[in-house]
Short mmCIF file of C-alpha atoms in Angstrom, two decimals:
data_model
loop_
_atom_site.label_atom_id
_atom_site.label_comp_id
_atom_site.label_asym_id
_atom_site.label_seq_id
_atom_site.Cartn_x
_atom_site.Cartn_y
_atom_site.Cartn_z
CA THR A 258 -44.36 -4.54 26.61
CA VAL A 259 -40.79 -5.34 27.58
CA ARG A 260 -40.47 -7.80 24.79
CA HIS A 261 -41.70 -5.16 22.03
CA ARG A 262 -39.35 -2.66 23.34
CA THR A 263 -36.55 -5.15 23.12
CA ARG A 264 -37.18 -5.56 19.36
CA ALA A 265 -37.61 -1.94 18.76
CA ASN A 266 -34.15 -1.22 20.37
CA ASN A 267 -32.74 -3.98 18.41
CA ARG A 268 -33.98 -2.45 15.10
CA MET A 269 -32.68 0.84 16.10
CA GLN A 270 -29.24 -0.76 16.71
CA ALA A 271 -29.43 -2.36 13.27
CA ASP A 272 -29.74 1.03 11.66
CA GLU A 273 -26.78 2.62 13.39
CA SER A 274 -23.51 2.27 11.82
CA THR A 275 -20.25 2.33 13.76
CA PRO A 276 -17.21 3.28 11.73
CA LEU A 277 -14.15 1.28 11.71
CA VAL A 278 -11.54 3.33 13.54
CA ARG A 279 -7.96 2.45 13.77
CA LYS A 280 -5.41 3.75 16.23
CA ASP A 281 -4.69 6.94 14.45
CA GLY A 282 -8.43 7.68 14.28
CA GLN A 283 -9.00 7.30 10.58
CA VAL A 284 -12.57 6.32 9.69
CA CYS A 285 -12.46 3.27 7.38
CA GLN A 286 -16.15 2.39 6.78
CA PRO A 287 -18.34 4.35 4.60
CA PRO A 288 -22.06 4.84 5.56
CA PRO A 289 -24.33 2.00 5.12
CA LEU A 290 -26.16 4.13 2.42
CA ILE A 291 -23.55 3.09 0.06
CA LEU A 292 -24.73 -0.56 0.28
CA ARG A 293 -28.31 0.55 -0.66
CA LEU A 294 -26.96 2.45 -3.62
CA VAL A 295 -24.89 -0.50 -4.78
CA ASP A 296 -28.22 -2.57 -4.68
CA ILE A 297 -30.03 0.19 -6.56
CA ALA A 298 -27.24 0.11 -9.31
CA ASN A 299 -27.57 -3.68 -9.65
CA VAL A 300 -31.19 -3.28 -10.21
CA ALA A 301 -30.73 -0.52 -12.72
CA LEU A 302 -28.24 -2.69 -14.49
CA LEU A 303 -30.71 -5.52 -14.54
CA GLY A 304 -33.16 -3.46 -16.38
CA TYR A 305 -30.58 -2.09 -18.92
CA SER A 306 -29.21 -5.55 -19.68
CA THR A 307 -32.78 -6.99 -20.14
CA TYR A 308 -33.34 -4.12 -22.59
CA LEU A 309 -30.09 -4.78 -24.45
CA ALA A 310 -30.67 -8.62 -24.50
CA TYR A 311 -34.31 -8.07 -25.74
CA ASN A 312 -33.22 -6.00 -28.66
CA LEU A 313 -30.56 -8.41 -29.72
CA TYR A 314 -32.85 -11.37 -29.39
CA LYS A 315 -35.27 -9.80 -31.74
CA VAL A 316 -32.77 -9.59 -34.54
CA LEU A 317 -30.36 -12.64 -33.85
CA PRO A 318 -30.91 -15.78 -35.84
CA THR A 319 -32.54 -18.57 -34.03
CA ASP A 320 -29.56 -20.79 -34.41
CA ALA A 321 -27.01 -18.02 -33.53
CA LEU A 322 -23.94 -18.98 -31.53
CA VAL A 323 -24.12 -16.89 -28.43
CA PRO A 324 -20.84 -16.57 -26.39
CA VAL A 325 -21.08 -17.70 -22.74
CA LYS A 326 -17.64 -17.89 -21.63
CA PHE A 327 -14.56 -15.50 -22.33
CA GLY A 328 -10.84 -15.76 -21.61
CA LEU A 329 -8.64 -13.35 -19.65
CA ASN A 330 -7.93 -11.31 -22.80
CA GLY A 331 -11.83 -10.91 -23.65
CA GLU A 332 -11.58 -13.63 -26.46
CA ILE A 333 -14.58 -15.91 -27.01
CA VAL A 334 -13.88 -19.43 -25.42
CA TRP A 335 -17.15 -21.18 -25.44
CA SER A 336 -20.53 -20.49 -27.06
CA MET A 337 -23.99 -22.06 -26.97
CA LYS A 338 -26.34 -22.51 -29.98
CA GLY A 339 -29.65 -20.57 -29.84
CA SER A 340 -30.67 -16.93 -29.55
CA GLU A 341 -32.34 -17.42 -26.26
CA TRP A 342 -28.84 -17.78 -24.52
CA ILE A 343 -28.51 -14.11 -24.97
CA PHE A 344 -30.72 -13.75 -21.83
CA LEU A 345 -27.96 -15.54 -19.88
CA TYR A 346 -26.41 -12.22 -19.04
CA PRO A 347 -29.50 -10.34 -17.54
CA GLY A 348 -30.22 -13.86 -15.91
CA VAL A 349 -26.91 -13.53 -13.86
CA ILE A 350 -27.78 -9.98 -12.75
CA LEU A 351 -31.26 -11.38 -11.67
CA ILE A 352 -29.85 -14.14 -9.63
CA ILE A 353 -27.57 -11.47 -7.94
CA CYS A 354 -30.57 -9.12 -6.99
CA ALA A 355 -32.86 -11.97 -6.22
CA GLY A 356 -30.10 -13.57 -3.80
CA PHE A 357 -29.63 -10.29 -1.82
CA LEU A 358 -33.31 -9.70 -1.67
CA ILE A 359 -34.11 -13.05 -0.33
CA LEU A 360 -31.32 -12.88 2.10
CA SER A 361 -32.39 -9.48 3.42
CA CYS A 362 -35.99 -10.26 3.74
CA GLY A 363 -35.13 -13.61 5.45
CA ILE A 364 -32.88 -11.92 8.22
CA LYS A 365 -35.61 -9.30 8.71
CA CYS A 366 -38.36 -11.84 9.12
CA LEU A 367 -36.09 -13.82 11.59
CA ALA A 368 -35.20 -10.79 13.47
CA LEU A 369 -38.96 -9.96 13.92
CA CYS A 370 -39.57 -13.48 15.01
CA LEU A 371 -36.71 -13.90 17.50
CA ASP A 372 -35.77 -11.42 20.08
CA SER A 373 -31.96 -11.75 19.75
CA CYS A 374 -31.01 -13.93 16.80
CA CYS A 375 -30.31 -12.46 13.29
CA CYS A 376 -30.47 -8.95 14.45
CA ARG A 377 -27.58 -6.92 13.04
CA GLY A 378 -26.90 -5.23 16.18
CA GLU A 379 -26.41 -8.29 18.29
CA PHE A 380 -23.11 -10.12 17.88
CA ALA A 381 -20.70 -11.71 20.23
CA ASP A 382 -18.55 -8.45 20.26
CA GLU A 383 -17.86 -5.25 18.38
CA PRO A 384 -15.14 -6.73 16.02
CA SER A 385 -17.65 -9.60 15.02
CA ARG A 386 -20.18 -6.87 14.02
CA GLN A 387 -17.72 -4.86 12.19
CA LYS A 388 -16.37 -8.05 10.33
CA ASP A 389 -19.83 -8.93 9.25
CA MET A 390 -20.19 -5.38 7.87
CA VAL A 391 -16.85 -5.71 6.00
CA LEU A 392 -18.12 -8.85 4.29
CA HIS A 393 -21.18 -7.18 3.29
CA TYR A 394 -19.00 -4.58 1.38
CA LEU A 395 -17.01 -7.14 -0.20
CA THR A 396 -19.82 -9.14 -1.48
CA ARG A 397 -22.05 -6.25 -2.60
CA PHE A 398 -19.04 -4.56 -4.68
CA VAL A 399 -17.81 -7.86 -6.21
CA THR A 400 -21.31 -8.60 -7.49
CA LEU A 401 -21.67 -5.07 -8.90
CA SER A 402 -18.45 -5.66 -10.71
CA ILE A 403 -19.94 -8.82 -12.23
CA SER A 404 -23.15 -7.03 -13.15
CA VAL A 405 -21.12 -4.22 -14.99
CA VAL A 406 -19.14 -6.83 -17.03
CA MET A 407 -22.51 -8.56 -18.03
CA VAL A 408 -23.71 -5.28 -19.46
CA ALA A 409 -20.25 -4.68 -21.12
CA ILE A 410 -20.54 -8.09 -22.92
CA LEU A 411 -24.03 -7.19 -24.25
CA ILE A 412 -22.54 -3.90 -25.70
CA PHE A 413 -19.15 -4.84 -27.02
CA SER A 414 -19.54 -8.61 -27.99
CA PRO A 415 -22.20 -8.38 -30.78
CA ASP A 416 -20.53 -7.78 -34.09
CA ASN A 417 -23.49 -8.23 -36.49
CA ALA A 418 -26.59 -9.11 -34.54
CA GLU A 419 -28.51 -9.80 -37.78
CA GLU A 420 -26.10 -12.49 -39.13
CA GLY A 421 -25.57 -13.83 -35.45
CA THR A 422 -21.83 -12.94 -35.32
CA PHE A 423 -20.13 -12.06 -32.15
CA GLN A 424 -16.64 -10.84 -31.18
CA GLY A 425 -14.68 -10.80 -28.10
CA ILE A 426 -14.80 -7.87 -25.48
CA PRO A 427 -12.03 -5.52 -24.86
CA ALA A 428 -9.31 -7.10 -22.54
CA SER A 429 -9.27 -3.81 -20.58
CA VAL A 430 -12.77 -4.71 -19.29
CA VAL A 431 -11.68 -8.01 -18.10
CA TRP A 432 -8.62 -6.84 -16.33
CA ALA A 433 -10.44 -3.69 -14.94
CA MET A 434 -12.94 -6.12 -13.24
CA LEU A 435 -10.24 -8.60 -12.08
CA SER A 436 -8.06 -5.59 -10.76
CA PHE A 437 -11.12 -4.17 -8.88
CA ASP A 438 -11.86 -7.47 -7.27
CA LEU A 439 -8.41 -8.10 -6.36
CA ALA A 440 -8.28 -4.63 -4.61
CA LEU A 441 -11.49 -5.34 -2.78
CA LEU A 442 -10.10 -8.74 -1.67
CA LEU A 443 -6.78 -6.99 -0.39
CA ASN A 444 -8.97 -4.30 1.42
CA PHE A 445 -11.10 -7.06 2.89
CA PHE A 446 -8.08 -9.05 4.48
CA TYR A 447 -6.41 -5.62 5.47
CA SER A 448 -9.68 -4.64 7.29
CA MET A 449 -9.90 -8.12 8.89
CA ILE A 450 -6.28 -8.06 10.29
CA TYR A 451 -5.65 -4.47 11.08
CA VAL A 452 -8.92 -2.48 11.41
CA VAL A 453 -11.50 -4.72 13.01
CA SER A 454 -9.48 -6.51 15.37
CA LYS A 455 -10.33 -6.39 18.94
CA ASP A 456 -7.09 -4.65 19.90
CA GLU A 457 -7.44 -1.94 17.33
CA ILE A 458 -10.92 -1.16 18.48
CA GLU A 459 -10.12 -1.09 22.19
CA ASP A 460 -7.17 1.05 21.53
CA ALA A 461 -9.26 3.55 19.47
CA ARG A 462 -11.89 3.76 22.34
CA ASP A 463 -9.14 4.24 24.98
CA GLU A 464 -7.76 7.36 22.91
CA LYS A 465 -11.21 8.81 22.66
CA VAL A 466 -11.60 8.54 26.60
#
């Protein structure tokens, strides 16, 4: 039927990726496969962090002070009493993975139930669609950097697990994450202003014609 054909066309449009093109013809948007790889990396980090946390939990004293907050230089700012707090770090990654999974499944279910709403290929205009994609890149890579830091804490912070002592993490880890996230934010704002604006896209199309 026409209705089913419309849904099939919408799903085909959702799988297509239109690159972000400036006046000079430079392609600024990587293929959507990268987003899937980031999700796979988050799941892998979830499994690895759970493995590390479980091994620490087995040897930590029950009344150990587990650090839950670190300063800009990696020093311990705040700790919680109880060895079970070591699972806070894989828990953060789990929330990230579950959040993206629920959001993705919710969008797909709504897209199947509604002909036009929530389908990624249907936006008011091309700039709106591309801005939505840029936002996805920002959130995915920021959450990936958080997952990496959670694993780094489990690796570097334990000093003597059997005695329940912890130390700060290298300041380079903290500043590397902050620098990476700052670069993502700057790229996000640059893309919003200079790459996916309506004029830039129309000019790029005119040059191709």
